[in-house]
CSV table of C-alpha atoms (C1' of nucleotides) in Angstrom, one decimal:
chain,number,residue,atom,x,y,z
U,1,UNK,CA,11.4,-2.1,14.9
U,2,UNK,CA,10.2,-5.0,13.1
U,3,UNK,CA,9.9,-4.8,9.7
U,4,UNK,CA,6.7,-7.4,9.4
U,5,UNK,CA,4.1,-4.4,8.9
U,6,UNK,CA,5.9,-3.2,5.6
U,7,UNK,CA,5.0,-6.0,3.6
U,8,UNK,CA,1.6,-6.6,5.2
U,9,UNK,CA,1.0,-3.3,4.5
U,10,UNK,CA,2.0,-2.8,0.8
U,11,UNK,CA,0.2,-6.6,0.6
U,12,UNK,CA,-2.9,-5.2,1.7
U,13,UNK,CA,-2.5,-2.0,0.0
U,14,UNK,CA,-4.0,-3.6,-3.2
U,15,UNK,CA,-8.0,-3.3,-3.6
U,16,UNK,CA,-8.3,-6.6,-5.4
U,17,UNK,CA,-6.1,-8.3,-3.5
U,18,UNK,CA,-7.6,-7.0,-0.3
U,19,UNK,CA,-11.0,-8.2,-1.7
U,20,UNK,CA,-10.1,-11.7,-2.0
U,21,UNK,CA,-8.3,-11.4,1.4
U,22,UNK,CA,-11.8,-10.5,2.4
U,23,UNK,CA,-13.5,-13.1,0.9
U,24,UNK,CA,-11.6,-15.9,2.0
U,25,UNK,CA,-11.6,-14.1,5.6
U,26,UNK,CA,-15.8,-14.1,5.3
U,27,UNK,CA,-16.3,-17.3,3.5
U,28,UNK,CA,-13.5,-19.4,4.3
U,29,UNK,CA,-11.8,-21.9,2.0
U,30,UNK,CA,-12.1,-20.9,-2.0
U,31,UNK,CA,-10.6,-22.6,-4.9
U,32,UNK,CA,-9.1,-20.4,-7.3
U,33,UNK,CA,-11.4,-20.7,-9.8
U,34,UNK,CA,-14.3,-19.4,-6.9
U,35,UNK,CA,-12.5,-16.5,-6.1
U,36,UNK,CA,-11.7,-15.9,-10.1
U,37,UNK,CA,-15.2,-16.1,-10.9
U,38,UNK,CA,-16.4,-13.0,-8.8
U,39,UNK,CA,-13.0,-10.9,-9.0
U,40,UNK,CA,-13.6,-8.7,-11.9
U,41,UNK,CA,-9.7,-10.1,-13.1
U,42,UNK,CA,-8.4,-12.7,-15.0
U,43,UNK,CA,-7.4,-16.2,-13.5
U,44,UNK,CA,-3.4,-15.2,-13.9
U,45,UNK,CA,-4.1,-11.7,-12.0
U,46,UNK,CA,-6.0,-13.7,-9.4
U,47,UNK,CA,-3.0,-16.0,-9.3
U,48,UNK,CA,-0.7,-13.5,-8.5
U,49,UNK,CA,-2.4,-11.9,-6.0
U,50,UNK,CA,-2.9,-15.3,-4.2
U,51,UNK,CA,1.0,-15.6,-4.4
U,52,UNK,CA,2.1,-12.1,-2.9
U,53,UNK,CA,-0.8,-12.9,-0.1
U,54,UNK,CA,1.0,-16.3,0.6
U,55,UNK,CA,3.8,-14.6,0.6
U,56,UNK,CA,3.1,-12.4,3.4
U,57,UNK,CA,1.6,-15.0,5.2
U,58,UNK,CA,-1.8,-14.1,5.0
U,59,UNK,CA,-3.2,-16.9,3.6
U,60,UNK,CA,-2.5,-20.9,3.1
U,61,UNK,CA,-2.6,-23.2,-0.3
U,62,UNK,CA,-4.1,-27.1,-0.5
U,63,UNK,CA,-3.5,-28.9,-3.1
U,64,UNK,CA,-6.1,-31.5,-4.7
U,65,UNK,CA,-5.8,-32.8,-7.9
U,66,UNK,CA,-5.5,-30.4,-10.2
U,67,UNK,CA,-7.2,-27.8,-7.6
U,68,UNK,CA,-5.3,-25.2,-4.9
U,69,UNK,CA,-7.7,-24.2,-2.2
U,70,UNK,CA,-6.9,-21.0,-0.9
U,71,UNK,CA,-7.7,-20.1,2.9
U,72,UNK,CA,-6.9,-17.1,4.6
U,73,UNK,CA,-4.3,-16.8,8.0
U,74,UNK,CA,-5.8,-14.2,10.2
U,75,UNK,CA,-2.9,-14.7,12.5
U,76,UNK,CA,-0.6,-13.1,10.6
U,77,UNK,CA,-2.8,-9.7,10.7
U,78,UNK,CA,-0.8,-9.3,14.0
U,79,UNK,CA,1.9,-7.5,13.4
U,80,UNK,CA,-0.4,-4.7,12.1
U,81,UNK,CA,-2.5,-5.0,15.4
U,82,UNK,CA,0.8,-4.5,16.9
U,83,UNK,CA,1.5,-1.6,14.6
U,84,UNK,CA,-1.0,0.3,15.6
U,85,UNK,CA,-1.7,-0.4,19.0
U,86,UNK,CA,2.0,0.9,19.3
U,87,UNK,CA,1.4,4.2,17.1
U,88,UNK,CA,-2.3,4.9,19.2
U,89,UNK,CA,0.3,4.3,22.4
U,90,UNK,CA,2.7,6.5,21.7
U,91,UNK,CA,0.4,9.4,21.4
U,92,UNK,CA,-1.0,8.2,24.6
U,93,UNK,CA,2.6,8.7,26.6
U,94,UNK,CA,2.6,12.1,25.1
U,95,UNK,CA,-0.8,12.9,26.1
U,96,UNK,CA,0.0,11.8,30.0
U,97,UNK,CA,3.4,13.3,29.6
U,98,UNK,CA,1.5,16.6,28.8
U,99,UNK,CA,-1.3,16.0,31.3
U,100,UNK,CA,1.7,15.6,34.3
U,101,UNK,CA,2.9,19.1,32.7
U,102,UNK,CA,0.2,20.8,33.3
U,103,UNK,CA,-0.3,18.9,36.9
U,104,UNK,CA,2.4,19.9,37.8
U,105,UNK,CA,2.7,24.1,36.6
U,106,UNK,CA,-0.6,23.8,38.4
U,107,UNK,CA,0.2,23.3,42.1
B,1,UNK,CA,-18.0,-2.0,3.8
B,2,UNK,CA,-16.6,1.2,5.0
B,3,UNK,CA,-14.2,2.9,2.0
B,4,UNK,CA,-12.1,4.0,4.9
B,5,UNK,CA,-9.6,1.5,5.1
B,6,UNK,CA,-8.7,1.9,1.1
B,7,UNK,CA,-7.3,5.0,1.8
B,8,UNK,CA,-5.6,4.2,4.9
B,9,UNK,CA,-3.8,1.3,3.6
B,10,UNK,CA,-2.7,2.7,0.4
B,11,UNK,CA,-1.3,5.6,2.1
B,12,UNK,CA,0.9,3.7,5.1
B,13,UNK,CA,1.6,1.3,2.2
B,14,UNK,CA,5.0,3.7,1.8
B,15,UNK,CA,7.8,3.1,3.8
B,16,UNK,CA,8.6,6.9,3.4
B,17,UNK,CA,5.6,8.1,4.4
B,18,UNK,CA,4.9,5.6,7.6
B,19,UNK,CA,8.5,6.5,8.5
B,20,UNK,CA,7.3,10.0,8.8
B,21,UNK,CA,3.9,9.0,10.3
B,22,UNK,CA,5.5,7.2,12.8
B,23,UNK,CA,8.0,9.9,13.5
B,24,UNK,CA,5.2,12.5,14.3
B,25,UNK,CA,3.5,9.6,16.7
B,26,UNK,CA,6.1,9.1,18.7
B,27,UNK,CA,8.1,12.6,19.2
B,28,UNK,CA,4.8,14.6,18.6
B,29,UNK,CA,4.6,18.1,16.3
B,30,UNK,CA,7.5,18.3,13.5
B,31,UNK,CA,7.8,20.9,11.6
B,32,UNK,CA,8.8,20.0,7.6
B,33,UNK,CA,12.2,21.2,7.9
B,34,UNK,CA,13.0,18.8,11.2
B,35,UNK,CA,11.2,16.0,9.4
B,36,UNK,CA,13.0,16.2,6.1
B,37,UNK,CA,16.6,16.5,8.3
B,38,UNK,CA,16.1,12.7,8.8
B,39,UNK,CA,13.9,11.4,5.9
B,40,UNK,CA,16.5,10.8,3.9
B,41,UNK,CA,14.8,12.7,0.8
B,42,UNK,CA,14.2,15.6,-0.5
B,43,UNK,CA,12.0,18.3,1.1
B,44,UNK,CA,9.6,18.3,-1.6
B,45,UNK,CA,9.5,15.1,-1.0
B,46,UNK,CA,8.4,15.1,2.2
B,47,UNK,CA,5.8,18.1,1.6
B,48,UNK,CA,3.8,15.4,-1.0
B,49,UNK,CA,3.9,13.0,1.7
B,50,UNK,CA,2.9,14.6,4.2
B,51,UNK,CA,0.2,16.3,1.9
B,52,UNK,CA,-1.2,12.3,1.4
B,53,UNK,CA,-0.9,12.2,5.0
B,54,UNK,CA,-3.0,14.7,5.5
B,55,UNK,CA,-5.8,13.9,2.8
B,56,UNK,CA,-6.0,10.6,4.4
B,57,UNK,CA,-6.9,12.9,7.8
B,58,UNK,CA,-3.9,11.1,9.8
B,59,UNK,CA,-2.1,14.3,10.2
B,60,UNK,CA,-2.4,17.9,11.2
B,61,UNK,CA,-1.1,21.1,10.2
B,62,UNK,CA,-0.3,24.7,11.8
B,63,UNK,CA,1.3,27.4,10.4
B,64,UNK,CA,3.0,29.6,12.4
B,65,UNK,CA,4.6,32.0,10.1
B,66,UNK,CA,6.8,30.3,7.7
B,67,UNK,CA,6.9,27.6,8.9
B,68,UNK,CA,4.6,24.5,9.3
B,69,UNK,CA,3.9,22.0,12.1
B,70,UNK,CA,2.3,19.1,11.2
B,71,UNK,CA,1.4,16.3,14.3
B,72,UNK,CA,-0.2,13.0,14.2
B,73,UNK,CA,-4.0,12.2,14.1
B,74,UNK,CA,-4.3,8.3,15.4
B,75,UNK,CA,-7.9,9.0,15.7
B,76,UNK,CA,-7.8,8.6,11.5
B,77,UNK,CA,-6.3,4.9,12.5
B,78,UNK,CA,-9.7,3.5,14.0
B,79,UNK,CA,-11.1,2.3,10.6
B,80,UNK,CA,-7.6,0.2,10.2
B,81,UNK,CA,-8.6,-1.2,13.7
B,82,UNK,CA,-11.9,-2.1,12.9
B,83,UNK,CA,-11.5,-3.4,9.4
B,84,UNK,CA,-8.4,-6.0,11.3
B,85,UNK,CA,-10.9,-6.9,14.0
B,86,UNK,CA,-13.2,-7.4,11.7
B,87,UNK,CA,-11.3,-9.7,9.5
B,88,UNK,CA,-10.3,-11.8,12.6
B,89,UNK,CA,-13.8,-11.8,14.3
B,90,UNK,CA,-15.2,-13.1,10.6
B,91,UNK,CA,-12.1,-15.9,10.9
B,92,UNK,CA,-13.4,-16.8,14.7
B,93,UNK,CA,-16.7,-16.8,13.4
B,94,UNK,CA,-16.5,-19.5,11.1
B,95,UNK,CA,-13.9,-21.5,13.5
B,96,UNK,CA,-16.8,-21.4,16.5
B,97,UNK,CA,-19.1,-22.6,14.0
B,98,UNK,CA,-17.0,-25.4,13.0
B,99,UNK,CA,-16.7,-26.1,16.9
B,100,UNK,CA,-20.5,-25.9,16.9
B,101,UNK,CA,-21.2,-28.7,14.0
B,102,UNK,CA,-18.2,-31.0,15.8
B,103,UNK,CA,-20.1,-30.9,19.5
B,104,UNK,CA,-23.4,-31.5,17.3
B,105,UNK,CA,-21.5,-34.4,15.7
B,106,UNK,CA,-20.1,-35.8,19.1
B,107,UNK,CA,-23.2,-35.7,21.0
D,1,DC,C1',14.2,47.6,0.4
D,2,DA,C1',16.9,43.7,-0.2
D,3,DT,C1',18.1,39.3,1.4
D,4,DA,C1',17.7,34.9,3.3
D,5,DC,C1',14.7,31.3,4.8
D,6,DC,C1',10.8,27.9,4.9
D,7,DC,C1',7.5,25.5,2.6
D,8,DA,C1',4.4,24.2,-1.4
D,9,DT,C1',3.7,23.4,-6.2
D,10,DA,C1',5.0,22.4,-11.0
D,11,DA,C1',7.2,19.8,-14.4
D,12,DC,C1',9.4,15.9,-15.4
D,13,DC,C1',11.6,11.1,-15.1
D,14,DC,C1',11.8,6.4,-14.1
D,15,DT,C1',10.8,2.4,-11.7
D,16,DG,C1',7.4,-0.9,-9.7
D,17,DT,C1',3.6,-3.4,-10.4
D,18,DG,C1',-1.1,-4.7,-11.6
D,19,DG,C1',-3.3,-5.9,-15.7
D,20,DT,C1',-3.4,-8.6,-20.0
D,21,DT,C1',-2.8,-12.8,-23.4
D,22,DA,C1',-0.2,-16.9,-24.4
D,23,DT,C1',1.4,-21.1,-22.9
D,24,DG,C1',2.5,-25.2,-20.3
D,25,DA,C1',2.2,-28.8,-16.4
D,26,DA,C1',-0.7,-31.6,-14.0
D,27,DT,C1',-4.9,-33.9,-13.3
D,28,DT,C1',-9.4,-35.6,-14.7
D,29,DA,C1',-12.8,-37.2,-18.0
D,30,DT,C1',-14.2,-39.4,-22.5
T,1,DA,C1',-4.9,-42.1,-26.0
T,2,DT,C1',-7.2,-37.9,-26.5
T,3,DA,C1',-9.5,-34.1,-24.9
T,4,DA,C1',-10.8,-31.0,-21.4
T,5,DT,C1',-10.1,-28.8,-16.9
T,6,DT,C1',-7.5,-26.1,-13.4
T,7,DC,C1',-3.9,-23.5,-12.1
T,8,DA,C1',0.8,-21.3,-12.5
T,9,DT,C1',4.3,-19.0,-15.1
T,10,DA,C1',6.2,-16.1,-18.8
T,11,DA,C1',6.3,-12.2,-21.6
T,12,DC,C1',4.7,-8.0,-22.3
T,13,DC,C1',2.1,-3.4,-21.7
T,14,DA,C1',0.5,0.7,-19.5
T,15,DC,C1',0.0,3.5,-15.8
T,16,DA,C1',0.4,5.2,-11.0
T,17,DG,C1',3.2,7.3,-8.1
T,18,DG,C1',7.5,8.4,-5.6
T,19,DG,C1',11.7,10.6,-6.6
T,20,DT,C1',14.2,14.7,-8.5
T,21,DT,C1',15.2,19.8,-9.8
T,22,DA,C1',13.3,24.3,-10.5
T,23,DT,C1',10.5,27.9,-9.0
T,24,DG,C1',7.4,30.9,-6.5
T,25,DG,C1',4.8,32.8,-2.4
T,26,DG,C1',5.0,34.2,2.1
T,27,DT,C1',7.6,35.6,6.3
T,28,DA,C1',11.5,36.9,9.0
T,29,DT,C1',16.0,39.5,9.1
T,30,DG,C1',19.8,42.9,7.9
DNA sequence: CATACCCATAACCCTGTGGTTATGAATTAT
DNA sequence: ATAATTCATAACCACAGGGTTATGGGTATG
């Protein structure tokens, strides 16, 4: 059981940090002063959320000059693809395992 | 933008409560005294969570005298799905439009 | 009827964390 | 050199929420 969907999931759990996830997703590359300006937070708050998405590897930072660009990493929304492809899955085996039941009280 | 996914995330966001989410995917209907055996905490415990579960519609419950059976609902999973997809399609988006503007650029 | 069992709710505590303001480091502009 | 800017970090506050114990309602059992 990898233990990758935990902290996407409490990363992501966040409105406002979802939101800028979103935005950078949408609109690509955004300075931190971009994303500050329509995020309803301060610049710190903003800050931190950037850091706990880098963190989980959703997004990437680019320094220049006294700027970080921000862009996101949809790659690492896999593991929660994987998540819950696996979860819809296993209700799927029981659902055939059931359906075989019944096949077979049947003949 | 679909409110969906708010409540999704911020319930699977517990390790608890996707433990016991999980739990009910892949060995099917639990009833609260089986799932508490092996959550680790208390029962009451367990009937929150699975009461958060249930508000955000990824579980089920029967009674059946005094006990309860609760069972997944992956159904409630599809706005998770499409909010991911989503995220990724905007991400491909943008990269097949930067593949656009280089073949412009080329030609 | 009395007792034991299963679960949900109430009341409470305590930690995690998202928010703030204050400040500093690094870069650019005057 | 000085001032202004961009961002990150520190220190702190307030609240949400996940945990507990205590209790009660409903149902089976003796």
């Amino acid at each position: 059981m990898s233990a990758a969907p935990e902290l996407l999931f409490r990363t992501l759990a966040d409105p406002t940090r979802r939101a800028i996830f979103e935005r950078l997703c949408r609109e690509g590359e955004q300075t931190v002063g971009a994303l500050t300006a329509r995020s309803g937070v301060s610049q710190p708050a903003v800050s931190k959320h950037l850091g706990a998405l880098k963190q989980a590897g959703l997004v990437r930072d680019r320094h220049e000059g006294r700027q970080t660009h921000y862009s996101a990493q949809p790659g690492a929304l896999n593991p929660l693809i994987d998540w819950t492809s696996q979860m819809a899955g296993f209700w799927q085996n029981r659902l055939d395992a059931l359906d075989d039941l019944l096949k077979r009280m049947d003949q």
